[in-house]
mmCIF file of C-alpha atoms in Angstrom:
data_model
loop_
_atom_site.group_PDB
_atom_site.id
_atom_site.type_symbol
_atom_site.label_atom_id
_atom_site.label_comp_id
_atom_site.label_asym_id
_atom_site.label_seq_id
_atom_site.Cartn_x
_atom_site.Cartn_y
_atom_site.Cartn_z
ATOM 1 C CA MET A 1 0.000 0.000 0.000
ATOM 2 C CA LYS A 2 2.827 2.404 0.943
ATOM 3 C CA GLU A 3 4.608 1.596 -2.323
ATOM 4 C CA THR A 4 1.438 2.417 -4.314
ATOM 5 C CA ILE A 5 1.046 5.781 -2.569
ATOM 6 C CA LEU A 6 4.718 6.566 -3.161
ATOM 7 C CA ASN A 7 4.397 5.711 -6.864
ATOM 8 C CA LEU A 8 1.262 7.868 -7.120
ATOM 9 C CA VAL A 9 3.064 10.837 -5.517
ATOM 10 C CA MET A 10 5.978 10.420 -7.944
ATOM 11 C CA VAL A 11 3.645 10.289 -10.969
ATOM 12 C CA VAL A 12 1.823 13.456 -9.810
ATOM 13 C CA GLY A 13 5.191 15.168 -9.308
ATOM 14 C CA PHE A 14 6.377 14.279 -12.826
ATOM 15 C CA LEU A 15 3.077 15.437 -14.337
ATOM 16 C CA ALA A 16 3.277 18.761 -12.467
ATOM 17 C CA ALA A 17 6.847 19.285 -13.649
ATOM 18 C CA GLY A 18 5.861 18.485 -17.227
ATOM 19 C CA CYS A 19 2.969 20.962 -17.157
ATOM 20 C CA ALA A 20 5.095 23.826 -15.851
ATOM 21 C CA GLN A 21 5.721 26.572 -18.387
ATOM 22 C CA GLU A 22 9.229 26.949 -19.663
ATOM 23 C CA THR A 23 11.366 29.836 -18.428
ATOM 24 C CA LYS A 24 12.207 32.554 -20.944
ATOM 25 C CA ASN A 25 14.606 35.477 -20.846
ATOM 26 C CA ILE A 26 13.031 38.938 -20.985
ATOM 27 C CA ASP A 27 14.033 41.188 -23.862
ATOM 28 C CA LEU A 28 14.369 44.374 -21.814
ATOM 29 C CA MET A 29 14.385 46.565 -24.921
ATOM 30 C CA HIS A 30 11.207 45.042 -26.425
ATOM 31 C CA ASP A 31 9.361 43.493 -23.504
ATOM 32 C CA GLU A 32 5.870 42.456 -24.578
ATOM 33 C CA GLY A 33 5.003 41.076 -21.162
ATOM 34 C CA LYS A 34 1.691 42.074 -19.630
ATOM 35 C CA PRO A 35 1.651 44.933 -17.113
ATOM 36 C CA VAL A 36 1.290 43.930 -13.473
ATOM 37 C CA MET A 37 -0.437 45.769 -10.632
ATOM 38 C CA ALA A 38 2.756 45.905 -8.582
ATOM 39 C CA LEU A 39 5.772 47.959 -9.645
ATOM 40 C CA ASP A 40 8.142 46.279 -12.069
ATOM 41 C CA TYR A 41 11.428 47.277 -13.708
ATOM 42 C CA ARG A 42 9.606 49.142 -16.492
ATOM 43 C CA ASP A 43 7.942 51.413 -13.947
ATOM 44 C CA PHE A 44 11.255 52.148 -12.226
ATOM 45 C CA ASP A 45 12.929 52.893 -15.571
ATOM 46 C CA ARG A 46 10.147 55.235 -16.645
ATOM 47 C CA ALA A 47 9.950 57.103 -13.340
ATOM 48 C CA ALA A 48 13.719 57.490 -13.057
ATOM 49 C CA SER A 49 14.108 58.698 -16.645
ATOM 50 C CA GLU A 50 11.282 61.244 -16.411
ATOM 51 C CA LEU A 51 12.542 62.623 -13.104
ATOM 52 C CA VAL A 52 16.114 63.017 -14.329
ATOM 53 C CA GLN A 53 15.007 64.640 -17.585
ATOM 54 C CA SER A 54 12.896 67.079 -15.570
ATOM 55 C CA MET A 55 15.841 67.876 -13.302
ATOM 56 C CA LEU A 56 18.308 68.372 -16.149
ATOM 57 C CA GLY A 57 15.794 70.395 -18.159
ATOM 58 C CA SER A 58 15.139 72.734 -15.226
ATOM 59 C CA GLY A 59 18.737 73.964 -15.199
ATOM 60 C CA ALA A 60 19.020 73.237 -11.450
ATOM 61 C CA LEU A 61 22.359 71.481 -11.970
ATOM 62 C CA LYS A 62 23.944 74.241 -14.036
ATOM 63 C CA LYS A 63 26.489 76.154 -11.965
ATOM 64 C CA GLU A 64 26.804 79.850 -12.714
ATOM 65 C CA GLU A 65 30.595 79.661 -12.444
ATOM 66 C CA GLY A 66 30.739 76.409 -14.419
ATOM 67 C CA GLY A 67 31.880 73.013 -13.224
ATOM 68 C CA ARG A 68 29.821 70.237 -11.665
ATOM 69 C CA TYR A 69 27.897 70.018 -8.417
ATOM 70 C CA VAL A 70 28.847 67.394 -5.825
ATOM 71 C CA VAL A 71 25.608 65.590 -4.929
ATOM 72 C CA ALA A 72 24.863 63.263 -2.009
ATOM 73 C CA THR A 73 21.978 60.814 -2.017
ATOM 74 C CA GLY A 74 19.700 61.392 0.946
ATOM 75 C CA ARG A 75 16.841 59.297 2.249
ATOM 76 C CA ILE A 76 14.322 57.775 -0.157
ATOM 77 C CA VAL A 77 11.203 56.739 1.781
ATOM 78 C CA ASN A 78 9.229 53.698 0.657
ATOM 79 C CA ASP A 79 5.599 54.257 1.678
ATOM 80 C CA THR A 80 4.088 51.524 -0.472
ATOM 81 C CA MET A 81 2.761 48.061 0.340
ATOM 82 C CA GLN A 82 5.745 46.534 -1.444
ATOM 83 C CA ARG A 83 9.218 45.751 -0.202
ATOM 84 C CA ILE A 84 11.019 48.096 -2.557
ATOM 85 C CA ASP A 85 14.772 48.451 -2.608
ATOM 86 C CA THR A 86 14.932 52.213 -3.108
ATOM 87 C CA ASP A 87 18.587 51.846 -4.115
ATOM 88 C CA GLN A 88 17.262 50.260 -7.324
ATOM 89 C CA LEU A 89 15.502 53.489 -8.258
ATOM 90 C CA MET A 90 18.360 55.729 -7.143
ATOM 91 C CA ALA A 91 21.013 53.712 -8.968
ATOM 92 C CA LYS A 92 19.419 54.609 -12.294
ATOM 93 C CA ILE A 93 18.903 58.245 -11.297
ATOM 94 C CA GLU A 94 22.493 58.588 -10.077
ATOM 95 C CA THR A 95 23.809 56.973 -13.263
ATOM 96 C CA GLU A 96 21.876 59.362 -15.483
ATOM 97 C CA MET A 97 22.992 62.355 -13.403
ATOM 98 C CA LEU A 98 26.625 61.275 -13.711
ATOM 99 C CA ASN A 99 26.280 60.641 -17.444
ATOM 100 C CA SER A 100 24.811 64.117 -17.925
ATOM 101 C CA GLY A 101 28.171 65.638 -17.030
ATOM 102 C CA GLN A 102 26.428 68.125 -14.709
ATOM 103 C CA ALA A 103 26.922 66.354 -11.383
ATOM 104 C CA ILE A 104 29.340 64.214 -9.409
ATOM 105 C CA MET A 105 27.925 61.841 -6.805
ATOM 106 C CA THR A 106 29.746 61.497 -3.477
ATOM 107 C CA SER A 107 30.354 58.156 -1.806
ATOM 108 C CA ALA A 108 31.622 59.788 1.398
ATOM 109 C CA VAL A 109 28.244 60.582 3.014
ATOM 110 C CA GLY A 110 24.532 59.951 2.551
ATOM 111 C CA SER A 111 22.605 56.793 1.822
ATOM 112 C CA GLY A 112 24.992 56.049 -1.051
ATOM 113 C CA ALA A 113 28.041 56.171 1.231
ATOM 114 C CA ASP A 114 30.800 53.627 0.719
ATOM 115 C CA LYS A 115 32.105 52.426 4.098
ATOM 116 C CA LEU A 116 35.472 51.676 2.542
ATOM 117 C CA VAL A 117 36.067 55.419 1.982
ATOM 118 C CA HIS A 118 36.232 55.851 5.769
ATOM 119 C CA GLU A 119 37.760 52.469 6.570
ATOM 120 C CA THR A 120 40.804 53.192 4.408
ATOM 121 C CA ARG A 121 41.421 56.363 6.426
ATOM 122 C CA GLU A 122 41.763 54.242 9.560
ATOM 123 C CA LEU A 123 44.932 52.781 8.029
ATOM 124 C CA ARG A 124 46.910 55.977 8.738
ATOM 125 C CA ASP A 125 48.317 54.590 11.989
ATOM 126 C CA SER A 126 48.973 51.103 10.627
ATOM 127 C CA GLU A 127 52.592 50.026 10.262
ATOM 128 C CA GLU A 128 51.587 47.589 7.509
ATOM 129 C CA PHE A 129 50.748 50.232 4.889
ATOM 130 C CA ASP A 130 52.943 52.697 3.075
ATOM 131 C CA PRO A 131 51.794 56.077 4.478
ATOM 132 C CA ASN A 132 52.260 57.682 1.062
ATOM 133 C CA THR A 133 49.484 55.466 -0.314
ATOM 134 C CA VAL A 134 46.965 56.214 2.432
ATOM 135 C CA ALA A 135 44.448 59.052 1.906
ATOM 136 C CA LYS A 136 45.547 62.239 3.628
ATOM 137 C CA ARG A 137 43.434 64.244 6.054
ATOM 138 C CA ARG A 138 41.032 66.885 4.707
ATOM 139 C CA THR A 139 40.873 65.379 1.239
ATOM 140 C CA LEU A 140 37.176 64.433 1.200
ATOM 141 C CA ILE A 141 34.908 66.806 -0.715
ATOM 142 C CA ALA A 142 31.664 67.789 1.040
ATOM 143 C CA PRO A 143 28.424 67.621 -0.966
ATOM 144 C CA GLU A 144 26.841 70.821 -2.220
ATOM 145 C CA LEU A 145 23.442 69.324 -3.022
ATOM 146 C CA SER A 146 21.314 66.535 -1.594
ATOM 147 C CA ILE A 147 18.783 64.481 -3.521
ATOM 148 C CA SER A 148 15.986 62.811 -1.549
ATOM 149 C CA GLY A 149 12.448 61.627 -2.102
ATOM 150 C CA LYS A 150 9.544 59.324 -1.471
ATOM 151 C CA ILE A 151 7.494 56.627 -3.190
ATOM 152 C CA PHE A 152 3.946 56.176 -1.975
ATOM 153 C CA GLN A 153 0.919 54.200 -3.089
ATOM 154 C CA ARG A 154 -2.833 54.786 -3.199
ATOM 155 C CA ASN A 155 -5.338 51.999 -3.826
ATOM 156 C CA ILE A 156 -8.741 53.130 -5.081
ATOM 157 C CA ARG A 157 -11.812 51.060 -5.829
ATOM 158 C CA TYR A 158 -12.480 51.946 -9.465
ATOM 159 C CA ASP A 159 -15.741 50.099 -10.013
ATOM 160 C CA ARG A 160 -17.213 46.716 -9.220
ATOM 161 C CA GLY A 161 -14.484 44.140 -9.521
ATOM 162 C CA ARG A 162 -11.756 46.607 -10.535
ATOM 163 C CA GLN A 163 -9.231 48.696 -8.698
ATOM 164 C CA GLN A 164 -6.913 51.561 -9.517
ATOM 165 C CA VAL A 165 -3.441 51.670 -7.994
ATOM 166 C CA GLU A 166 -1.450 54.890 -8.128
ATOM 167 C CA TYR A 167 2.259 55.096 -7.384
ATOM 168 C CA TYR A 168 3.777 58.521 -6.756
ATOM 169 C CA PHE A 169 7.525 58.942 -7.260
ATOM 170 C CA GLN A 170 8.627 62.221 -5.665
ATOM 171 C CA LEU A 171 12.139 63.646 -5.802
ATOM 172 C CA LYS A 172 13.703 66.896 -4.606
ATOM 173 C CA LEU A 173 17.114 68.527 -4.904
ATOM 174 C CA SER A 174 18.255 70.768 -2.041
ATOM 175 C CA ASP A 175 21.254 72.969 -1.340
ATOM 176 C CA VAL A 176 23.123 71.554 1.670
ATOM 177 C CA LYS A 177 24.427 74.885 3.017
ATOM 178 C CA SER A 178 21.324 77.033 2.693
ATOM 179 C CA GLY A 179 18.648 74.348 2.870
ATOM 180 C CA LEU A 180 17.007 75.917 -0.180
ATOM 181 C CA ARG A 181 15.297 73.578 -2.610
ATOM 182 C CA PHE A 182 16.581 73.916 -6.186
ATOM 183 C CA TRP A 183 14.146 71.525 -7.849
ATOM 184 C CA GLN A 184 11.393 69.001 -7.205
ATOM 185 C CA ASP A 185 9.025 66.935 -9.309
ATOM 186 C CA GLU A 186 6.664 63.987 -9.214
ATOM 187 C CA VAL A 187 5.963 61.129 -11.613
ATOM 188 C CA ILE A 188 2.748 59.139 -11.256
ATOM 189 C CA VAL A 189 2.477 55.550 -12.430
ATOM 190 C CA GLY A 190 -1.180 54.484 -12.574
ATOM 191 C CA LYS A 191 -2.558 50.970 -13.040
ATOM 192 C CA ARG A 192 -6.098 49.701 -13.368
ATOM 193 C CA GLY A 193 -7.119 46.067 -13.152
ATOM 194 C CA SER A 194 -8.963 43.350 -11.320
ATOM 195 C CA SER A 195 -9.556 43.902 -7.623
ATOM 196 C CA LYS A 196 -8.324 40.347 -7.185
ATOM 197 C CA SER A 197 -4.882 41.351 -8.441
ATOM 198 C CA VAL A 198 -2.385 41.857 -5.637
ATOM 199 C CA ALA A 199 -0.570 45.200 -5.645
ATOM 200 C CA TRP A 200 2.196 44.167 -3.234
#
């Protein structure tokens, strides 16, 4: 009897494996996949691109005396029902800012800080390292601007059986010394679908 049950379980397992759909790579340039109620990479790409284009188009990063601003990444608040890695959004924004030639991002402070920048400075008193190769004091450059923002979500009952989910991507650019805000904008990603669809 036990052997029959075991054989039955194995047969069901093989059938389930055979019915599973094959895995396919996504063509990120020409993705014809259906939209989903939650945020996907296409939403992050769109929001990041629109926000950066707005920032660059505003002239907020153009210095009167020329040169490039040093920008630190501040806090990006995730106020959605999803577990979003906000670094994913900021990585694209930071890349586009760097590629614009109008800004330099700092890794010394902020949410984009690299711990190694400070750890290497602790080597100054080590007898194992050539002191000429260790970063000197007062060589770090302080940020002039800070970029911060928020992503939040609103779920609205659209009609019977359907829902509307709105995602708001907000970003602002502030002067570190004066606290004055140079620029801010918002991109809304809206989705409408079955109320049975999960948006998180």
